[in-house]
Amino acid sequence: MASIQFLGAARTVTGSKHALFVGKKTLLVDCGLFQGRSELKELNWKPLPIRADQIDAVLLTHGHIDHIGYLPRLYKQGYRGPVYCTRATADIARLSLPDSGRLQEEYADYANRKGFSRHKPALPLYTEKEAVRACKLLEPIPYYENLALPGKCTARFLIAGHILGAAFIQLYLPDGRTILFGGDLGRYNVPILKDPDEVSYADYLLVESTYGNRSHAKDPPRERFCDEIKRVIETGGVLVVPAFAIGRTQELLYYLSQMEQEHSHEPLIPVYLDSPMSAAATRIYSRYPQLYDEETSEMLRTSGDPLSPRSLHTVTDVSQSKALNFMDGPAVILSSSGMASGGRVVHHLAHRLPDERNTVLFVGYQAEGTLGRRLVEGASEVTIMGETVPVRARIASIQSLSAHADADGILRWLRGFKKPPKRTFLVHGEPEAQEALDERIRTELGWETAIPRLGDLSDLG
Ligand SMILES: [Zn+2]
């Protein structure tokens, strides 16, 4: 007897958490934080329908906060079991969870000082210290190794593309049936990482649907990035790129290295990487060259570290970060978070948005309710940390840089299945995207699908 309960990323793109009940055991796949709209963030404060001490093991598909960021909360509720993930994901979690705790502490402090939170006093979901303690539960497992789990289940981590260390989790029930937890599905033929592994069989499948209703623009991202750099060279402005610390930043650094190689005679404009988290994530990438694709491995052999362009200045302390406010362009500032929902980039936006010489370049998905989404949708002014900021800077975005497969990419991966799963659950998407993908899967592949709601329990027999 097995059943699955959807505790997050159900008709939304954050908060990934799937509880699997097998006999008397409970496994939790992904332990993500809800992000974006305030009613979603409120969910992080609500207790889970299962008690933390009744969960027997946690498995993580990858290190993004919307897949791991609830872990310290689970720890606070008493969870002390193992947390299995790939080695690179464990490294990323040790970096990003304490960072998440620290950001929450800082944000709560700031909200209390400025008095703009609805909660009095504003509290962090967890602290940096609590996140560090939760990280002690991480148990790294190599890709493709069989992992014995409670409830006589076994699991293997397969390569998912997406970000370093990302995995599909192929989980075998005691009766031999398999459930494939797709986590976030990466793309084919993108820089740095290998393509997602082909999967040919699963009885039940959970597949993400972030871009289920979209095709990534075909415009080559490197050329678009290069064009935006040229534009600020002309205006003398600053190009602010809110970039996800893990994945997107490394892709941009890779493109910068490529540009430098190809335009080695041209003067370089300075590129400031102003995110300790992004710098540390880049160091983690450099520790796993075995996970690089052919092209990146070749670049590493022939021209040195592809993630360390010559024009790069890594900003470490806060005073250096503040000093960037007084810097004239042209220059590039890469800073996180990618949706401008926190981190140092928020301060850069507050400072650079009112000047029309500047450009803000978004390079990834902007969830509903985030500052990034408001800017991309053309807001003429925005509220940043309680202050009204006029938007005069050029707002641009490169859609083609996503770490997620688009609808065609998802379908391509699904076509690798030799036999339809008994049921395919669409998770991790906003409703319009999910419905569009659902329609394609049913009509083009003839598979049985479901779009679970938060809290839905599905019996797997
Ligand atoms: Zn992800």
Coordinates of C-alpha atoms and ligand atoms in Angstrom, one line a residue:
M1 CA 0.0 0.0 0.0
A2 CA 1.4 3.4 -0.9
S3 CA 0.0 6.8 -1.3
I4 CA 1.4 10.3 -2.0
Q5 CA 0.4 13.6 -0.6
F6 CA 1.1 16.9 -2.2
L7 CA 2.3 19.4 0.4
G8 CA 3.7 22.0 -1.9
A9 CA 4.4 23.1 -5.5
A10 CA 0.7 22.1 -6.1
R11 CA -0.7 24.6 -8.6
T12 CA 2.2 26.9 -7.8
V13 CA 5.9 27.0 -8.4
T14 CA 7.3 27.0 -4.9
G15 CA 7.2 25.0 -1.7
S16 CA 8.0 21.6 -3.3
K17 CA 7.1 18.8 -0.8
H18 CA 5.8 15.4 -1.5
A19 CA 5.0 12.9 1.2
L20 CA 5.1 9.3 0.3
F21 CA 3.4 6.8 2.6
V22 CA 4.6 3.3 2.3
G23 CA 3.2 0.8 4.8
K24 CA 3.8 2.5 8.1
K25 CA 6.7 4.6 6.9
T26 CA 6.7 8.2 5.6
L27 CA 9.3 9.6 3.2
L28 CA 9.4 13.2 2.2
V29 CA 10.7 14.1 -1.2
D30 CA 11.9 17.7 -1.3
C31 CA 11.4 20.1 1.6
G32 CA 10.9 23.5 -0.1
L33 CA 10.0 26.9 1.0
F34 CA 7.0 28.7 -0.4
Q35 CA 8.1 32.0 -1.9
G36 CA 6.4 34.9 -3.7
R37 CA 2.9 36.1 -2.7
S38 CA 2.2 36.7 1.0
E39 CA -0.5 34.1 1.2
L40 CA 2.0 31.6 -0.1
K41 CA 4.7 32.7 2.3
E42 CA 2.1 32.4 5.1
L43 CA 2.0 28.6 4.4
N44 CA 5.6 28.3 5.7
W45 CA 4.3 29.2 9.1
K46 CA 1.5 26.6 9.1
P47 CA 2.2 23.2 10.5
L48 CA 2.5 20.3 8.0
P49 CA -0.4 17.7 8.1
I50 CA 2.2 15.2 9.2
R51 CA 4.3 15.4 12.3
A52 CA 8.0 16.0 11.7
D53 CA 9.0 13.2 14.0
Q54 CA 6.8 10.8 12.0
I55 CA 8.9 11.3 8.8
D56 CA 11.4 8.5 8.4
A57 CA 13.6 10.0 5.7
V58 CA 13.8 13.1 3.5
L59 CA 15.2 13.1 -0.1
L60 CA 16.1 16.2 -2.0
T61 CA 16.1 16.6 -5.8
H62 CA 18.3 19.7 -5.8
G63 CA 19.5 22.6 -3.8
H64 CA 17.1 25.4 -4.8
I65 CA 15.4 27.0 -1.8
D66 CA 12.0 26.2 -3.1
H67 CA 13.0 22.5 -2.8
I68 CA 15.1 22.6 0.4
G69 CA 14.4 25.8 2.2
Y70 CA 11.8 24.3 4.6
L71 CA 14.4 21.8 6.0
P72 CA 15.5 24.0 9.0
R73 CA 11.8 24.5 9.8
L74 CA 11.3 20.7 9.8
Y75 CA 14.4 20.4 12.0
K76 CA 12.8 22.9 14.4
Q77 CA 9.7 20.8 14.5
G78 CA 11.8 17.8 15.6
Y79 CA 12.9 16.0 12.5
R80 CA 16.2 14.2 13.1
G81 CA 16.3 11.6 10.4
P82 CA 18.5 11.4 7.3
V83 CA 18.3 13.9 4.4
Y84 CA 19.6 12.2 1.3
C85 CA 20.8 14.1 -1.8
T86 CA 23.6 14.1 -4.2
R87 CA 27.0 15.4 -3.1
A88 CA 26.8 18.6 -5.0
T89 CA 23.3 19.2 -3.6
A90 CA 24.6 18.7 -0.1
D91 CA 27.3 21.3 -0.8
I92 CA 24.8 23.7 -2.2
A93 CA 22.4 23.1 0.8
R94 CA 25.2 23.8 3.3
L95 CA 25.7 27.1 1.5
S96 CA 22.1 28.2 0.8
L97 CA 20.3 27.1 3.9
P98 CA 22.3 29.2 6.4
D99 CA 22.1 32.0 3.9
S100 CA 18.4 31.7 3.8
G101 CA 18.3 31.8 7.6
R102 CA 20.5 34.8 7.7
L103 CA 18.4 36.6 5.0
Q104 CA 15.3 35.9 7.1
E105 CA 16.9 37.2 10.2
E106 CA 18.1 40.4 8.4
Y107 CA 14.7 40.9 6.8
A108 CA 12.8 40.5 10.1
D109 CA 15.2 42.9 11.8
Y110 CA 14.8 45.4 9.0
A111 CA 11.0 45.1 9.0
N112 CA 11.0 45.6 12.8
R113 CA 13.1 48.7 12.5
K114 CA 11.1 50.2 9.6
G115 CA 7.8 48.9 11.0
F116 CA 6.5 47.7 7.6
S117 CA 5.7 44.1 8.4
R118 CA 2.1 43.1 9.2
H119 CA 3.5 40.9 12.0
K120 CA 4.6 42.6 15.2
P121 CA 7.3 41.7 15.8
A122 CA 8.4 40.2 12.4
L123 CA 10.2 36.9 13.1
P124 CA 12.5 34.8 10.9
L125 CA 11.1 31.4 10.0
Y126 CA 14.5 30.1 11.2
T127 CA 17.9 31.5 12.0
E128 CA 21.2 30.9 10.4
K129 CA 22.3 28.8 13.4
E130 CA 19.2 26.6 13.1
A131 CA 19.9 26.1 9.4
V132 CA 23.5 25.1 10.1
R133 CA 22.1 22.5 12.6
A134 CA 19.7 21.2 10.0
C135 CA 22.5 20.7 7.5
K136 CA 24.1 18.1 9.9
L137 CA 21.3 15.8 8.7
L138 CA 22.5 15.8 5.1
E139 CA 23.7 12.5 3.8
P140 CA 25.3 12.8 0.4
I141 CA 24.8 9.8 -2.0
P142 CA 26.6 9.4 -5.4
Y143 CA 24.5 9.5 -8.6
Y144 CA 23.3 6.1 -9.7
E145 CA 24.0 4.3 -6.4
N146 CA 21.2 2.3 -4.9
L147 CA 20.0 3.7 -1.6
A148 CA 18.1 1.6 0.9
L149 CA 15.2 3.5 2.5
P150 CA 12.8 2.9 5.3
G151 CA 9.7 1.0 4.2
K152 CA 11.8 -1.4 2.1
C153 CA 12.1 1.2 -0.6
T154 CA 15.2 1.9 -2.6
A155 CA 16.1 5.0 -4.6
R156 CA 18.6 6.3 -7.2
F157 CA 19.6 9.8 -8.1
L158 CA 19.7 10.4 -11.9
I159 CA 21.0 13.5 -13.7
A160 CA 18.3 16.1 -14.2
G161 CA 20.4 19.0 -15.7
H162 CA 18.8 22.1 -14.2
I163 CA 21.6 23.1 -11.7
L164 CA 24.7 21.4 -10.4
G165 CA 23.8 18.3 -8.4
A166 CA 20.1 18.3 -9.6
A167 CA 18.5 14.8 -9.7
F168 CA 15.5 12.9 -10.6
I169 CA 14.7 10.5 -7.8
Q170 CA 13.8 7.0 -9.1
L171 CA 12.1 5.4 -6.2
Y172 CA 11.3 1.7 -6.0
L173 CA 8.4 0.5 -3.8
P174 CA 8.8 -2.9 -2.1
D175 CA 6.6 -4.5 -4.7
G176 CA 9.0 -3.3 -7.5
R177 CA 6.8 -0.5 -8.8
T178 CA 8.6 2.8 -9.4
I179 CA 7.8 6.4 -8.8
L180 CA 9.9 9.0 -10.6
F181 CA 10.2 12.3 -8.8
G182 CA 11.2 14.7 -11.5
G183 CA 12.3 17.6 -9.3
D184 CA 13.0 20.4 -11.8
L185 CA 13.7 19.3 -15.3
G186 CA 16.7 20.9 -17.0
R187 CA 17.3 21.7 -20.6
Y188 CA 19.1 20.0 -23.4
N189 CA 22.2 21.6 -25.0
V190 CA 22.8 24.4 -22.4
P191 CA 26.2 25.4 -21.1
I192 CA 28.1 23.7 -18.3
L193 CA 25.9 20.8 -17.3
K194 CA 25.2 17.5 -18.9
D195 CA 21.8 16.9 -20.5
P196 CA 19.1 15.3 -18.4
D197 CA 19.2 11.5 -18.2
E198 CA 16.7 9.7 -20.3
V199 CA 14.2 7.7 -18.2
S200 CA 12.3 5.0 -20.0
Y201 CA 10.0 3.7 -17.3
A202 CA 8.0 4.6 -14.2
D203 CA 4.7 3.5 -12.8
Y204 CA 4.0 7.0 -11.4
L205 CA 5.6 10.2 -12.5
L206 CA 5.8 13.7 -11.0
V207 CA 6.8 16.2 -13.6
E208 CA 7.3 19.9 -13.2
S209 CA 5.3 22.3 -15.4
T210 CA 6.8 25.8 -14.8
Y211 CA 7.0 26.5 -18.5
G212 CA 4.2 24.1 -19.5
N213 CA 2.5 26.8 -21.7
R214 CA 5.6 28.3 -23.1
S215 CA 8.4 27.9 -25.6
H216 CA 11.7 29.5 -24.6
A217 CA 12.6 32.3 -27.0
K218 CA 15.1 31.1 -29.6
D219 CA 17.2 34.2 -29.3
P220 CA 20.7 33.1 -28.4
P221 CA 21.2 34.2 -24.8
R222 CA 24.8 34.9 -25.1
E223 CA 24.2 37.4 -27.9
R224 CA 21.4 39.0 -26.0
F225 CA 23.6 39.4 -22.9
C226 CA 26.3 40.8 -25.1
D227 CA 23.9 43.3 -26.7
E228 CA 22.8 44.5 -23.2
I229 CA 26.5 45.0 -22.2
K230 CA 27.0 47.0 -25.4
R231 CA 24.0 49.2 -24.6
V232 CA 25.4 50.3 -21.2
I233 CA 28.8 50.9 -22.8
E234 CA 27.0 53.4 -25.0
T235 CA 24.9 55.0 -22.3
G236 CA 27.5 54.9 -19.6
G237 CA 25.0 53.2 -17.4
V238 CA 25.1 50.1 -15.2
L239 CA 23.7 46.8 -16.2
V240 CA 22.2 45.2 -13.1
V241 CA 21.5 41.5 -13.5
P242 CA 19.4 39.9 -10.7
A243 CA 20.7 36.4 -11.1
F244 CA 19.9 33.2 -9.2
A245 CA 23.1 32.5 -7.2
I246 CA 23.1 28.9 -8.2
G247 CA 23.0 28.0 -11.9
R248 CA 22.2 31.2 -13.6
T249 CA 25.2 33.2 -12.3
Q250 CA 27.6 30.4 -13.4
E251 CA 26.0 30.4 -16.9
L252 CA 26.5 34.2 -17.2
L253 CA 30.1 33.8 -16.1
Y254 CA 30.6 31.1 -18.7
Y255 CA 29.2 33.4 -21.4
L256 CA 31.5 36.2 -20.2
S257 CA 34.5 33.9 -20.5
Q258 CA 33.4 33.0 -24.0
M259 CA 32.9 36.6 -25.0
E260 CA 36.4 37.4 -23.7
Q261 CA 37.9 34.7 -25.7
E262 CA 36.2 35.8 -28.9
H263 CA 36.7 39.5 -28.4
S264 CA 40.1 39.3 -26.7
H265 CA 41.3 42.6 -28.4
E266 CA 38.4 44.7 -27.0
P267 CA 38.6 46.5 -23.6
L268 CA 36.6 44.8 -20.9
I269 CA 34.1 46.6 -18.8
P270 CA 34.2 45.6 -15.1
V271 CA 31.8 42.9 -13.9
Y272 CA 31.1 42.9 -10.2
L273 CA 29.8 39.7 -8.7
D274 CA 28.1 41.1 -5.7
S275 CA 26.7 38.1 -3.9
P276 CA 28.8 36.1 -1.5
M277 CA 26.3 33.3 -2.2
S278 CA 26.9 33.4 -5.9
A279 CA 30.7 33.5 -5.4
A280 CA 30.5 30.5 -3.1
A281 CA 28.1 28.6 -5.5
T282 CA 30.6 29.2 -8.3
R283 CA 33.4 27.6 -6.1
I284 CA 31.1 24.6 -5.6
Y285 CA 30.6 24.3 -9.4
S286 CA 34.4 24.3 -9.8
R287 CA 34.7 21.4 -7.4
Y288 CA 32.6 19.1 -9.7
P289 CA 34.1 19.2 -13.2
Q290 CA 33.0 15.6 -13.6
L291 CA 29.5 16.9 -13.9
Y292 CA 30.4 19.3 -16.7
D293 CA 29.3 18.6 -20.3
E294 CA 31.9 17.9 -23.1
E295 CA 32.2 21.5 -24.3
T296 CA 32.8 22.9 -20.8
S297 CA 35.3 20.2 -20.0
E298 CA 37.1 21.1 -23.2
M299 CA 37.1 24.8 -22.3
L300 CA 38.5 23.9 -18.9
R301 CA 41.3 21.8 -20.5
T302 CA 42.3 24.4 -23.1
S303 CA 41.6 27.9 -21.6
G304 CA 41.3 27.6 -17.9
D305 CA 38.4 28.0 -15.6
P306 CA 35.3 28.8 -17.7
L307 CA 33.6 30.3 -14.6
S308 CA 36.3 32.9 -13.9
P309 CA 36.3 35.6 -16.7
R310 CA 39.2 38.1 -16.5
S311 CA 36.9 41.1 -16.1
L312 CA 35.4 39.7 -12.9
H313 CA 35.6 41.4 -9.5
T314 CA 34.2 39.5 -6.7
V315 CA 32.7 41.8 -4.0
T316 CA 32.9 40.3 -0.6
D317 CA 32.0 42.6 2.3
V318 CA 29.1 45.0 2.7
S319 CA 31.2 48.1 2.5
Q320 CA 32.5 47.2 -0.9
S321 CA 28.9 46.4 -2.0
K322 CA 27.7 49.9 -0.8
A323 CA 30.7 51.5 -2.6
L324 CA 29.2 50.2 -5.8
N325 CA 26.4 52.8 -5.4
F326 CA 29.0 55.5 -6.1
M327 CA 30.4 53.8 -9.1
D328 CA 29.9 55.3 -12.6
G329 CA 29.1 53.1 -15.5
P330 CA 29.7 51.4 -17.8
A331 CA 29.8 48.3 -15.6
V332 CA 27.9 45.1 -14.9
I333 CA 26.6 44.1 -11.5
L334 CA 25.6 40.5 -11.1
S335 CA 23.8 40.0 -7.8
S336 CA 21.1 37.8 -6.3
S337 CA 18.3 37.0 -5.7
G338 CA 17.1 36.3 -9.2
M339 CA 13.5 37.4 -8.6
A340 CA 14.8 40.5 -6.6
S341 CA 12.9 39.2 -3.6
G342 CA 15.8 39.6 -1.3
G343 CA 19.6 39.9 -1.2
R344 CA 21.9 42.7 -2.2
V345 CA 20.4 43.1 -5.6
V346 CA 17.4 44.8 -3.9
H347 CA 19.6 47.7 -2.8
H348 CA 21.2 47.9 -6.3
L349 CA 17.7 48.2 -7.8
A350 CA 16.6 50.8 -5.3
H351 CA 19.7 52.8 -6.4
R352 CA 19.8 52.2 -10.1
L353 CA 16.1 52.0 -11.2
P354 CA 15.5 55.8 -11.2
D355 CA 18.3 56.4 -13.8
E356 CA 17.4 55.9 -17.5
R357 CA 21.0 55.2 -18.5
N358 CA 20.8 51.9 -16.6
T359 CA 19.4 48.6 -17.6
V360 CA 18.0 45.9 -15.3
L361 CA 18.2 42.5 -17.1
F362 CA 16.2 39.6 -15.8
V363 CA 17.5 36.3 -16.7
G364 CA 15.0 33.9 -15.3
Y365 CA 11.4 33.1 -14.2
Q366 CA 9.8 35.8 -12.2
A367 CA 7.1 34.3 -9.8
E368 CA 3.9 36.1 -9.1
G369 CA 4.2 38.6 -6.2
T370 CA 7.9 39.2 -6.5
L371 CA 9.6 42.6 -7.2
G372 CA 11.0 41.0 -10.4
R373 CA 7.6 40.2 -11.7
R374 CA 6.3 43.7 -11.1
L375 CA 9.2 45.2 -13.0
V376 CA 9.0 42.8 -15.9
E377 CA 5.3 43.6 -16.1
G378 CA 6.2 47.2 -16.6
A379 CA 5.5 48.9 -13.2
S380 CA 6.3 52.6 -13.4
E381 CA 7.2 52.7 -9.8
V382 CA 7.8 50.0 -7.2
T383 CA 8.0 49.8 -3.4
I384 CA 11.3 48.6 -2.2
M385 CA 11.7 48.2 1.6
G386 CA 8.9 50.5 2.3
E387 CA 10.1 53.3 -0.1
T388 CA 8.6 54.3 -3.4
V389 CA 11.2 54.0 -6.3
P390 CA 10.4 55.4 -9.8
V391 CA 11.4 53.0 -12.6
R392 CA 13.2 54.9 -15.4
A393 CA 15.9 52.3 -16.2
R394 CA 15.4 50.1 -19.1
I395 CA 13.9 46.7 -18.0
A396 CA 14.9 43.8 -20.2
S397 CA 14.7 40.1 -19.9
I398 CA 16.2 37.1 -21.6
Q399 CA 13.6 34.4 -21.5
S400 CA 15.9 31.9 -23.2
L401 CA 18.2 31.5 -20.2
S402 CA 15.9 29.4 -18.0
A403 CA 17.2 26.4 -16.1
H404 CA 13.8 24.7 -16.7
A405 CA 12.7 22.8 -19.8
D406 CA 10.0 24.5 -21.8
A407 CA 6.9 22.7 -23.0
D408 CA 8.7 21.1 -26.0
G409 CA 11.6 20.2 -23.7
I410 CA 9.3 18.5 -21.2
L411 CA 7.5 16.6 -24.0
R412 CA 10.9 15.6 -25.5
W413 CA 11.9 14.1 -22.2
L414 CA 8.6 12.4 -21.7
R415 CA 8.8 10.8 -25.1
G416 CA 11.8 8.9 -23.7
F417 CA 9.4 6.7 -21.8
K418 CA 8.9 3.4 -23.5
K419 CA 5.5 2.9 -21.8
P420 CA 3.1 5.5 -20.3
P421 CA 3.2 5.8 -16.5
K422 CA -0.1 4.7 -14.9
R423 CA -0.5 8.3 -13.8
T424 CA 1.5 11.5 -14.4
F425 CA 1.2 14.2 -11.8
L426 CA 1.8 17.7 -12.9
V427 CA 3.5 19.7 -10.1
H428 CA 5.5 22.9 -9.8
G429 CA 3.6 25.2 -12.2
E430 CA 1.0 28.0 -12.2
P431 CA -2.4 26.8 -13.2
E432 CA -2.4 28.1 -16.8
A433 CA 0.9 26.5 -17.5
Q434 CA -0.2 23.2 -15.9
E435 CA -3.5 23.1 -17.9
A436 CA -1.7 23.7 -21.2
L437 CA 0.9 21.0 -20.5
D438 CA -1.8 18.6 -19.3
E439 CA -3.7 19.1 -22.5
R440 CA -0.5 18.3 -24.6
I441 CA 0.4 15.2 -22.5
R442 CA -3.1 13.8 -22.9
T443 CA -3.5 14.6 -26.6
E444 CA 0.0 14.1 -27.9
L445 CA 1.0 11.1 -25.7
G446 CA -2.3 9.8 -24.6
W447 CA -1.2 9.5 -20.9
E448 CA -3.4 9.8 -17.9
T449 CA -2.6 12.9 -15.9
A450 CA -3.6 14.7 -12.7
I451 CA -3.0 18.2 -11.4
P452 CA -3.0 17.9 -7.7
R453 CA -4.1 20.6 -5.3
L454 CA -2.3 21.5 -2.1
G455 CA -3.0 18.7 0.4
D456 CA -4.4 16.2 -2.1
L457 CA -3.7 12.6 -1.2
S458 CA -3.5 10.1 -4.1
D459 CA -3.7 6.4 -3.5
L460 CA -1.1 4.4 -5.5
G461 CA -2.7 1.0 -4.6
Ligands
ZN1 ZN 15.1 24.4 -9.2

